[in-house]
mmCIF file of C-alpha atoms in Angstrom:
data_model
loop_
_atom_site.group_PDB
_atom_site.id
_atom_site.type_symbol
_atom_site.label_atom_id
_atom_site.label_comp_id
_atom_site.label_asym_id
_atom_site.label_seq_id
_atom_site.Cartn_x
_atom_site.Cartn_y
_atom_site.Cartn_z
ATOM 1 C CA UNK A 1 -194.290 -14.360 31.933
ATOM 2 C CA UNK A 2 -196.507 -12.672 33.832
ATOM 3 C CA UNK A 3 -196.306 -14.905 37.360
ATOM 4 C CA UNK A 4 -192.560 -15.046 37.037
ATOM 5 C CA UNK A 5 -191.650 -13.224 39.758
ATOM 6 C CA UNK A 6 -188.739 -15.579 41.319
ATOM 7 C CA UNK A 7 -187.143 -15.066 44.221
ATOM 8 C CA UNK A 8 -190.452 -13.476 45.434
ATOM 9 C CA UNK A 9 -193.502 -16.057 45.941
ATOM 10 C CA UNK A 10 -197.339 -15.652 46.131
ATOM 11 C CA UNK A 11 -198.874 -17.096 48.648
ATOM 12 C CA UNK A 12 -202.963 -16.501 48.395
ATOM 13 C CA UNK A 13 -203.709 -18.549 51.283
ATOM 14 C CA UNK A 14 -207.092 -17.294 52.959
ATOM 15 C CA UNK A 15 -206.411 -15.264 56.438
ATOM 16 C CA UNK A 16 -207.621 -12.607 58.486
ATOM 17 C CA UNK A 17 -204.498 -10.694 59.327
ATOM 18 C CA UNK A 18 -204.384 -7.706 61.579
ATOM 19 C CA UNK A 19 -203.987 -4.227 59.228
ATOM 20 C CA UNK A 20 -201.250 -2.461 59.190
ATOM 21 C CA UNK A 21 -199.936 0.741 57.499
ATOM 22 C CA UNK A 22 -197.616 -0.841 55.212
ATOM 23 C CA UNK A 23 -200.401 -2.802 53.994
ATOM 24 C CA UNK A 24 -200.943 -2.493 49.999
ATOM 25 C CA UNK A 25 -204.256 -1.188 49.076
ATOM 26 C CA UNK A 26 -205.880 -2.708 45.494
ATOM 27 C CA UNK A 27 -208.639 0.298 45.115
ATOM 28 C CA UNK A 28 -210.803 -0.618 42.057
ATOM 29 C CA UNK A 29 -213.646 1.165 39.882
ATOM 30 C CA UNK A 30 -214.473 -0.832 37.302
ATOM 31 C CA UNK A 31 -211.609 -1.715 34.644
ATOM 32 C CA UNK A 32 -209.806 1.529 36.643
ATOM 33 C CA UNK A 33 -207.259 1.004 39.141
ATOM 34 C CA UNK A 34 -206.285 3.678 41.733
ATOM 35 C CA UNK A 35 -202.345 4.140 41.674
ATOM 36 C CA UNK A 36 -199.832 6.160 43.053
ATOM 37 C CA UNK A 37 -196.567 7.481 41.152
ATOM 38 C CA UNK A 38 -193.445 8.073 43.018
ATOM 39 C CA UNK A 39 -190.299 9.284 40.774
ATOM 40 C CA UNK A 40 -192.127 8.416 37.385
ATOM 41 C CA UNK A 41 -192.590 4.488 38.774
ATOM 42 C CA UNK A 42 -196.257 3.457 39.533
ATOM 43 C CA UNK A 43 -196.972 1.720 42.958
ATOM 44 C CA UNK A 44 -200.439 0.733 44.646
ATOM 45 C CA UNK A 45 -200.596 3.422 47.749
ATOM 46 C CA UNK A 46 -200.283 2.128 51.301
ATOM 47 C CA UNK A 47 -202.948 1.880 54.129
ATOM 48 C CA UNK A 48 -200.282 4.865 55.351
ATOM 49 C CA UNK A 49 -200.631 6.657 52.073
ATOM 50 C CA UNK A 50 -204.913 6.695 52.597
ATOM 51 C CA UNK A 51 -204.763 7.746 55.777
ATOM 52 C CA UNK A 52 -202.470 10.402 55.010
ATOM 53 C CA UNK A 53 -204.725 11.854 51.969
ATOM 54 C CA UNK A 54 -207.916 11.837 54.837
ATOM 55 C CA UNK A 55 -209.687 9.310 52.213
ATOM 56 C CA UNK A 56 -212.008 7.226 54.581
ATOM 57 C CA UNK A 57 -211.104 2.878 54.287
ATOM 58 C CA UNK A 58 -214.826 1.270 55.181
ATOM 59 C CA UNK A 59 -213.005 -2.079 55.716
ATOM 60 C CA UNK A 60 -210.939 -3.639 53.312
ATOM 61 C CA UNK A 61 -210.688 -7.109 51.993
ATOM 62 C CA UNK A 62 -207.315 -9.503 52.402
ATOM 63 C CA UNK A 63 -205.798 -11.284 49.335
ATOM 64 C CA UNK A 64 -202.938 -12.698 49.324
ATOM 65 C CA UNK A 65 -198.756 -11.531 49.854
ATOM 66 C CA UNK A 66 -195.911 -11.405 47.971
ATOM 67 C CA UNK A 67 -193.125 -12.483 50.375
ATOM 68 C CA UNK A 68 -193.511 -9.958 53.075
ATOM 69 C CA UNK A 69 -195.666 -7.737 50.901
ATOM 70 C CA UNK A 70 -199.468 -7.880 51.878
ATOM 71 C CA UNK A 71 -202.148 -6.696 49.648
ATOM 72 C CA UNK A 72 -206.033 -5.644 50.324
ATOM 73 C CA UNK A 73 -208.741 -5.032 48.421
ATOM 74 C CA UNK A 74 -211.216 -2.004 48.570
ATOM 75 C CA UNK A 75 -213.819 -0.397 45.700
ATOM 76 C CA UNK A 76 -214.867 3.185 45.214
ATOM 77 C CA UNK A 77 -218.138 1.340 43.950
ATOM 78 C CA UNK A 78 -220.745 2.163 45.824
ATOM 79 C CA UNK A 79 -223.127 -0.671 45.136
ATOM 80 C CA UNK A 80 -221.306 -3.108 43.372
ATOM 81 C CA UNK A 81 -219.684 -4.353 46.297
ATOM 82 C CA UNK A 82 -220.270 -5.944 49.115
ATOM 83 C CA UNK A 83 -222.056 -3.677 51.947
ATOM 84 C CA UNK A 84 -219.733 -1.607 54.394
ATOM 85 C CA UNK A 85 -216.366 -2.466 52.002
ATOM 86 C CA UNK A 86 -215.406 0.736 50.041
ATOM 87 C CA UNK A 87 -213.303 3.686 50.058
ATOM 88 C CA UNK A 88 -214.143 7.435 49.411
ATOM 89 C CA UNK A 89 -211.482 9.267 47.529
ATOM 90 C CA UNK A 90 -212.282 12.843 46.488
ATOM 91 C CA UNK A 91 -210.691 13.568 43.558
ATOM 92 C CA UNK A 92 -208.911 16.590 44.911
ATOM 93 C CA UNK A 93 -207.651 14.510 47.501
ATOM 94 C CA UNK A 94 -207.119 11.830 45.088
ATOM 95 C CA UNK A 95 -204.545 14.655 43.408
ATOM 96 C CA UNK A 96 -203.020 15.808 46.251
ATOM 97 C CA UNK A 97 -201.685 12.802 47.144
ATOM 98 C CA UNK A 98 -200.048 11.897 43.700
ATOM 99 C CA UNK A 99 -202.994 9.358 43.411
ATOM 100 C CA UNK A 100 -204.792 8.789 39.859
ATOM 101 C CA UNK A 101 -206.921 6.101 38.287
ATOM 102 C CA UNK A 102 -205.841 4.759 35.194
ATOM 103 C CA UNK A 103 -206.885 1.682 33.089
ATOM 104 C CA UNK A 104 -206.240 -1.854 33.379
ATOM 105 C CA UNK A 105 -204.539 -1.609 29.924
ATOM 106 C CA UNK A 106 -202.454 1.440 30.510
ATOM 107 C CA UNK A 107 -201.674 0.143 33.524
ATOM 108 C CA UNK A 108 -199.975 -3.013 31.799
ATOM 109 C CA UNK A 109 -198.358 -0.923 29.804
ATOM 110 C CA UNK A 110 -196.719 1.851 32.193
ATOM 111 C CA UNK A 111 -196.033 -1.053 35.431
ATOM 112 C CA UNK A 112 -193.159 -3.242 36.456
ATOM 113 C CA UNK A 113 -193.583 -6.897 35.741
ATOM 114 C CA UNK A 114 -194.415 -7.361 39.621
ATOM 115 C CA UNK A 115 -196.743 -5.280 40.527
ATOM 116 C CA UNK A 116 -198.422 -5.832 37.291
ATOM 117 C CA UNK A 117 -198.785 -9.680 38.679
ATOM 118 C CA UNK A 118 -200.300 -8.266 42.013
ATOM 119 C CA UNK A 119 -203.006 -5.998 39.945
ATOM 120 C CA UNK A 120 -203.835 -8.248 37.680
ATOM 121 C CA UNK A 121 -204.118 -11.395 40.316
ATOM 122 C CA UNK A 122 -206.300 -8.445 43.205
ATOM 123 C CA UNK A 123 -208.731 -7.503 39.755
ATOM 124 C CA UNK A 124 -209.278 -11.346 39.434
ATOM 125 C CA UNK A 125 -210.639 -11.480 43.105
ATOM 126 C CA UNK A 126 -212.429 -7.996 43.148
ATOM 127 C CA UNK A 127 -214.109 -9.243 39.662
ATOM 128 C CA UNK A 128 -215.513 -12.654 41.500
ATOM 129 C CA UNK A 129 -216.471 -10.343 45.214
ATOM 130 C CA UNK A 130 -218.394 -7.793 42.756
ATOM 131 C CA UNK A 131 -220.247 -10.304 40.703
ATOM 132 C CA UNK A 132 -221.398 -12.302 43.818
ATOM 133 C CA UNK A 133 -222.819 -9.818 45.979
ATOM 134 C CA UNK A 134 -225.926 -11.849 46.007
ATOM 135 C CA UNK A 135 -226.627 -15.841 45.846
ATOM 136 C CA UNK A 136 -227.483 -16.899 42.776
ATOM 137 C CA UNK A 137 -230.021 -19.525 43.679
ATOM 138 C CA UNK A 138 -232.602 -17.624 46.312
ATOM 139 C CA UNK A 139 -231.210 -13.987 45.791
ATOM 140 C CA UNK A 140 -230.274 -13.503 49.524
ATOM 141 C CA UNK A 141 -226.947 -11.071 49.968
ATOM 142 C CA UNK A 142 -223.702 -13.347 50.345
ATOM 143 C CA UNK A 143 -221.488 -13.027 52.841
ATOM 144 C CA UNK A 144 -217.222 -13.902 52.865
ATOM 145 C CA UNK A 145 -216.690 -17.015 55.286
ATOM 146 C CA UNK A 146 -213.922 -16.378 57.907
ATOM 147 C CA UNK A 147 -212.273 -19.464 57.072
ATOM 148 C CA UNK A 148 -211.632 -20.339 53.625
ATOM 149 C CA UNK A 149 -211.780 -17.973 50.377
ATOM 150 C CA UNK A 150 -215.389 -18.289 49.816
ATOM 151 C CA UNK A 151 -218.701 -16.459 50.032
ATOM 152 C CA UNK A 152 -221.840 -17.601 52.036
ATOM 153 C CA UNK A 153 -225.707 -17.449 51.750
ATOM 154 C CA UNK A 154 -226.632 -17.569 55.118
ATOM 155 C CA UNK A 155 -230.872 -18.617 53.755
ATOM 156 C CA UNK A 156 -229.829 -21.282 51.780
ATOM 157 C CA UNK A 157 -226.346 -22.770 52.480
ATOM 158 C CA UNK A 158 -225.126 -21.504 48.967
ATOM 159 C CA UNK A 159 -221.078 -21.724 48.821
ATOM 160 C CA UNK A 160 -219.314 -19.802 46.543
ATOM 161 C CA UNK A 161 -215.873 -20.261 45.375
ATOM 162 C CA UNK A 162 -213.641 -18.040 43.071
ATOM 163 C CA UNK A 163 -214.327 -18.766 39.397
ATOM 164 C CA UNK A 164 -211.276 -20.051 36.810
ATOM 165 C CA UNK A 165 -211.970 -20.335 33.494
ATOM 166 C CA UNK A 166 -209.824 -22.695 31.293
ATOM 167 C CA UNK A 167 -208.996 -21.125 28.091
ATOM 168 C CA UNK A 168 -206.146 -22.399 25.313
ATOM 169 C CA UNK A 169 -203.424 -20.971 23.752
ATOM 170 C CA UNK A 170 -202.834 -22.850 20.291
ATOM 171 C CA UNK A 171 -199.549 -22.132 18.869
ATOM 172 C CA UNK A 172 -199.903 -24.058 14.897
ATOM 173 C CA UNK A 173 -196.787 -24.432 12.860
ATOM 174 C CA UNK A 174 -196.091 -25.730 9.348
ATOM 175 C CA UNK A 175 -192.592 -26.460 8.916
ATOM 176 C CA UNK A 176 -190.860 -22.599 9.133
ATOM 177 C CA UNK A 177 -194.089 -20.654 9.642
ATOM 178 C CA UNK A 178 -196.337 -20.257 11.979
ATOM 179 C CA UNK A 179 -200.683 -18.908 12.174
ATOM 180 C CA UNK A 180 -200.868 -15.592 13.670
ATOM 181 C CA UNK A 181 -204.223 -14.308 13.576
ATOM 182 C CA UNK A 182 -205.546 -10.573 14.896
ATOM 183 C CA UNK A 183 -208.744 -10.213 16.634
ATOM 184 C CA UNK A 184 -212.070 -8.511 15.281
ATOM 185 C CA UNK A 185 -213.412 -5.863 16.836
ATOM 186 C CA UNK A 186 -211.497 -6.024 19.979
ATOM 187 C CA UNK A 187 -208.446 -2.866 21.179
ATOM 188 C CA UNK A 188 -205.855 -5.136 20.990
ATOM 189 C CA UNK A 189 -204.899 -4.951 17.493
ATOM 190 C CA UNK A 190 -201.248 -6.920 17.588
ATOM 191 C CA UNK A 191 -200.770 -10.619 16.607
ATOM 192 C CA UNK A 192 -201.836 -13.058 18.328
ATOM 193 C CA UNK A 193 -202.306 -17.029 18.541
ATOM 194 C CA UNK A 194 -205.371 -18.859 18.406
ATOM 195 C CA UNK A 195 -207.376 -19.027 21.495
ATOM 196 C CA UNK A 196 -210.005 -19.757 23.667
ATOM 197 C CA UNK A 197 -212.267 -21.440 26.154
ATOM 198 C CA UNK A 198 -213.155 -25.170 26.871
ATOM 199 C CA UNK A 199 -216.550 -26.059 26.573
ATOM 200 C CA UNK A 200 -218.156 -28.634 28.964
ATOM 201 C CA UNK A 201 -217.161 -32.284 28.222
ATOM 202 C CA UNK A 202 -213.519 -31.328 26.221
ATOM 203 C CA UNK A 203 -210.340 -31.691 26.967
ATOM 204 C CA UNK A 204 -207.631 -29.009 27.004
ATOM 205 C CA UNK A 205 -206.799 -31.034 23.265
ATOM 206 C CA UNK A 206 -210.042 -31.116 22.333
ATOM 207 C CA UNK A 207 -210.339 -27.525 22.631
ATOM 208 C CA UNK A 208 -207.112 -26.929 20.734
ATOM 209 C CA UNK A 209 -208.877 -29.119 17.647
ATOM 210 C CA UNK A 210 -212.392 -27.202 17.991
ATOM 211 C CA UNK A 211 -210.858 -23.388 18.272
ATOM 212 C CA UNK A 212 -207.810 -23.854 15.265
ATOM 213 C CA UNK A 213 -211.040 -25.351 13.362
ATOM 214 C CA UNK A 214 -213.690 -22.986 13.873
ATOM 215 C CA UNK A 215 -211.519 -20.350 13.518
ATOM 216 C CA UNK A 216 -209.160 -21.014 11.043
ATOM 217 C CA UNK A 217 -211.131 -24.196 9.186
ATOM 218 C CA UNK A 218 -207.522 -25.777 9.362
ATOM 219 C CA UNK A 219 -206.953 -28.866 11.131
ATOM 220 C CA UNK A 220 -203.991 -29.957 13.370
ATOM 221 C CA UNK A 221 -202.396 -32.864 14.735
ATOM 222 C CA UNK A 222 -199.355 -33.887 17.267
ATOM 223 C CA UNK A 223 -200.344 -31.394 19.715
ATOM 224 C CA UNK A 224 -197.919 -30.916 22.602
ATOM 225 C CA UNK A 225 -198.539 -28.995 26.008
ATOM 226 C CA UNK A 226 -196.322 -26.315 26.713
ATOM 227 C CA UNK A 227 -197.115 -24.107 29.558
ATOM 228 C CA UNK A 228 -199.732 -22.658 31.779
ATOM 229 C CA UNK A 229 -200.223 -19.177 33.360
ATOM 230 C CA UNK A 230 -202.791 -17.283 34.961
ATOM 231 C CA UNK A 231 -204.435 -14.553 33.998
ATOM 232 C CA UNK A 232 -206.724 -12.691 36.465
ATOM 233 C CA UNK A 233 -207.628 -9.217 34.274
ATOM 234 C CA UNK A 234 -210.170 -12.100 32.659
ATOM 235 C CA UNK A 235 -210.446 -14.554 34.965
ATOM 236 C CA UNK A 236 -208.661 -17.339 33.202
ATOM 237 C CA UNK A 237 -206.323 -20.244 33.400
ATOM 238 C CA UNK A 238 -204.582 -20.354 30.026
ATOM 239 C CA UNK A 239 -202.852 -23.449 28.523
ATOM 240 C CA UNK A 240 -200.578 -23.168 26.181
ATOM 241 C CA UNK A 241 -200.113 -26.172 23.209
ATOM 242 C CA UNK A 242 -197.989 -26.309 19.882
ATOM 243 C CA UNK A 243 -199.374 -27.916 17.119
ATOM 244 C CA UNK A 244 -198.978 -28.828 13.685
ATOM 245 C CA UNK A 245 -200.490 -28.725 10.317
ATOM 246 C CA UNK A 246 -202.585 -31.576 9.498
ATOM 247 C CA UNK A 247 -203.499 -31.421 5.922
ATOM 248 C CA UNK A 248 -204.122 -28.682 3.569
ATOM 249 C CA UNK A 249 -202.534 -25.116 4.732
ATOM 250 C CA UNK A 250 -205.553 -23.094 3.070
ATOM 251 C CA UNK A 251 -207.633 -20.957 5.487
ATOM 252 C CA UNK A 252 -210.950 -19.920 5.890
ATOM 253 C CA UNK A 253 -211.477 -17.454 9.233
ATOM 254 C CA UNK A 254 -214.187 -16.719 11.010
ATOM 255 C CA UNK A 255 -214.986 -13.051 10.602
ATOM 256 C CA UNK A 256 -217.248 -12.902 13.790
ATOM 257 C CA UNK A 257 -213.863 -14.000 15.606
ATOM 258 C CA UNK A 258 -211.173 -12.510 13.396
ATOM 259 C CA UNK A 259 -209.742 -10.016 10.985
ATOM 260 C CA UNK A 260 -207.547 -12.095 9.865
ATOM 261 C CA UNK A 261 -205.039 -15.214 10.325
ATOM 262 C CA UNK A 262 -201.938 -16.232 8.009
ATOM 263 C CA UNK A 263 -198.958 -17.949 7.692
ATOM 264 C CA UNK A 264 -196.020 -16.208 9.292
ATOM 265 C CA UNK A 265 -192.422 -17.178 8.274
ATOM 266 C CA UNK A 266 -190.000 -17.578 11.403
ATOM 267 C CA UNK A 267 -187.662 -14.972 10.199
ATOM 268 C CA UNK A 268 -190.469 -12.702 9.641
ATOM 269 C CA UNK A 269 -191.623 -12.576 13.326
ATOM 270 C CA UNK A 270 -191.906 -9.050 15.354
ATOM 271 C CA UNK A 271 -193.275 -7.475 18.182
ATOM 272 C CA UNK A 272 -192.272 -10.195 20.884
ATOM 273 C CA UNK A 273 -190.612 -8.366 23.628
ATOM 274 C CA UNK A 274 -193.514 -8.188 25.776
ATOM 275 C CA UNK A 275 -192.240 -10.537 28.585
ATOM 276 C CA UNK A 276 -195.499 -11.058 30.559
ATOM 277 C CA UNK A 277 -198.032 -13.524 28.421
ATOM 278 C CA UNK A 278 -197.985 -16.822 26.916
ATOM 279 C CA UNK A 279 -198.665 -15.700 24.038
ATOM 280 C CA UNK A 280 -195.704 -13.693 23.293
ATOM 281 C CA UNK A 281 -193.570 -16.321 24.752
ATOM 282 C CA UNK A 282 -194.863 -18.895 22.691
ATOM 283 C CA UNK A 283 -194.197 -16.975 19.628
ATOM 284 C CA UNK A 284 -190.506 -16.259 20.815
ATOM 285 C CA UNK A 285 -189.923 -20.009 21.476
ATOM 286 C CA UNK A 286 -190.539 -20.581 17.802
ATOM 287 C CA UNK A 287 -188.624 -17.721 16.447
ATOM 288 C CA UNK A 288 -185.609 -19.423 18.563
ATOM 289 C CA UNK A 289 -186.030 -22.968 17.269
ATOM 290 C CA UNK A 290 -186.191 -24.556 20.624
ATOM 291 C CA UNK A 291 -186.168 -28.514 20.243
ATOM 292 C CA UNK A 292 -189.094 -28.180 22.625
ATOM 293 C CA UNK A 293 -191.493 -27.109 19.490
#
């Protein structure tokens, strides 16, 4: 999956490092990352790289490493971040240097499994910095404490940490087949398992009953925890559960939520060689009759 990134570890422990050039900068706009291609393979550009193009750093924001590997944050945002920490990029300097700005979801599809980790784990962070520029109980501007990953009103005391929410994965078989489902309205228009986020008060099984139900109108039972993994483009923690079939197999979707759900043999399963999400995974661990489901 997506975090799998063995030998190489992520460590996001809070610090305030010295910069250097070979720092990796995360420059965001939006859902638009700033990238750099080098011999058709996409890389985030350097503190080196930004000087070199003349585009002006006004401070930049630590995250986290990868082994060795540092990685910073900036914007090209001019108010929707925090006072003083952006970057100007012309885009004919932009050019010049081989730099472009591309979507989060062409960037998934053109990266390596690594960097796609770093990106999607830096947009996580930039998303909770943009949408905390200001406290949300007196309306004073926050400010990032020097100690711990957090952000500070200075009127009222306010602490702010970085937001996770819980979300399920819900993987339902019946014997040899298994409920795929495809979204409504939404871009991605592939299969996908039943999902979504725990309310106040439930449990990650609870959640699992609620979503297959509202969604599907089937109900399940013997539900097993599988795996986690994080997934910063939305903010979430995702937990992945099998389940099974408890009672009648006839389904009634939610059309608000989905275009539509069914029954998918084993042997009929496709489209599963995208290694990075749960999802995907899930569905492959089926199609392979692991004892595990």
């Amino acid at each position: 999956m997506i975090q799998d990134i063995e030998p190489k570890r992520l460590c996001n422990q809070y610090q305030l490092p010295k910069q250097n050039r070979n720092d990796y900068i995360a420059v965001f706009s939006g859902n638009q990352i700033l990238i750099k291609e080098t011999n058709g393979r996409l890389e985030l550009p350097k503190r080196a790289d930004m000087e070199a193009a003349g585009c002006a750093l006004h401070a930049d924001t630590y995250l986290f490493c990868i082994d060795d590997d540092r990685y910073f944050l900036c914007s090209e945002d001019a108010e929707e971040w925090k006072t003083g920490n952006k970057v100007d990029i012309s885009n004919d300097r932009a050019a010049a240097a081989d730099f472009r700005r591309i979507s989060m979801r062409q960037f998934r599809e053109e990266a390596d499994h690594e960097l796609c980790f770093a990106v999607y784990t830096a947009y996580h962070l930039y998303q909770w910095y943009k949408n905390n520029r200001f406290c949300g109980c007196c309306g004073s501007r926050t400010v990032p404490d020097k100690k711990e990953r957090m952000l500070f009103c200075a009127k009222c005391g306010n602490q702010i940490y970085p937001s996770i929410a819980p979300a399920v994965i819900a993987a339902v078989t019946n014997g040899d087949s298994i409920l795929l489902t495809k979204y409504a309205n939404r871009e991605y228009k592939r299969y996908a398992l039943i999902a979504g986020f725990t309310e106040i008060g439930e449990t990650a099984e609870d959640t699992v009953r609620r979503e297959v139900m509202e969604e599907t109108g089937i109900r399940v039972k013997n539900i097993r925890y599988y795996k986690s993994q994080p997934w910063g483009i939305d903010g979430n923690l995702l937990l992945g559960y099998f389940a099974e079939l408890d009672g009648s197999d006839r389904i009634s979707i939610d059309e608000n939520e989905l275009s539509c759900a069914e029954w998918v043999r084993r042997d009929q399963l496709k489209d599963m060689d995208d290694s990075f999400s749960l999802t995907r995974e899930m569905m492959r661990v089926f199609y392979e009759k692991y004892d595990s489901v």
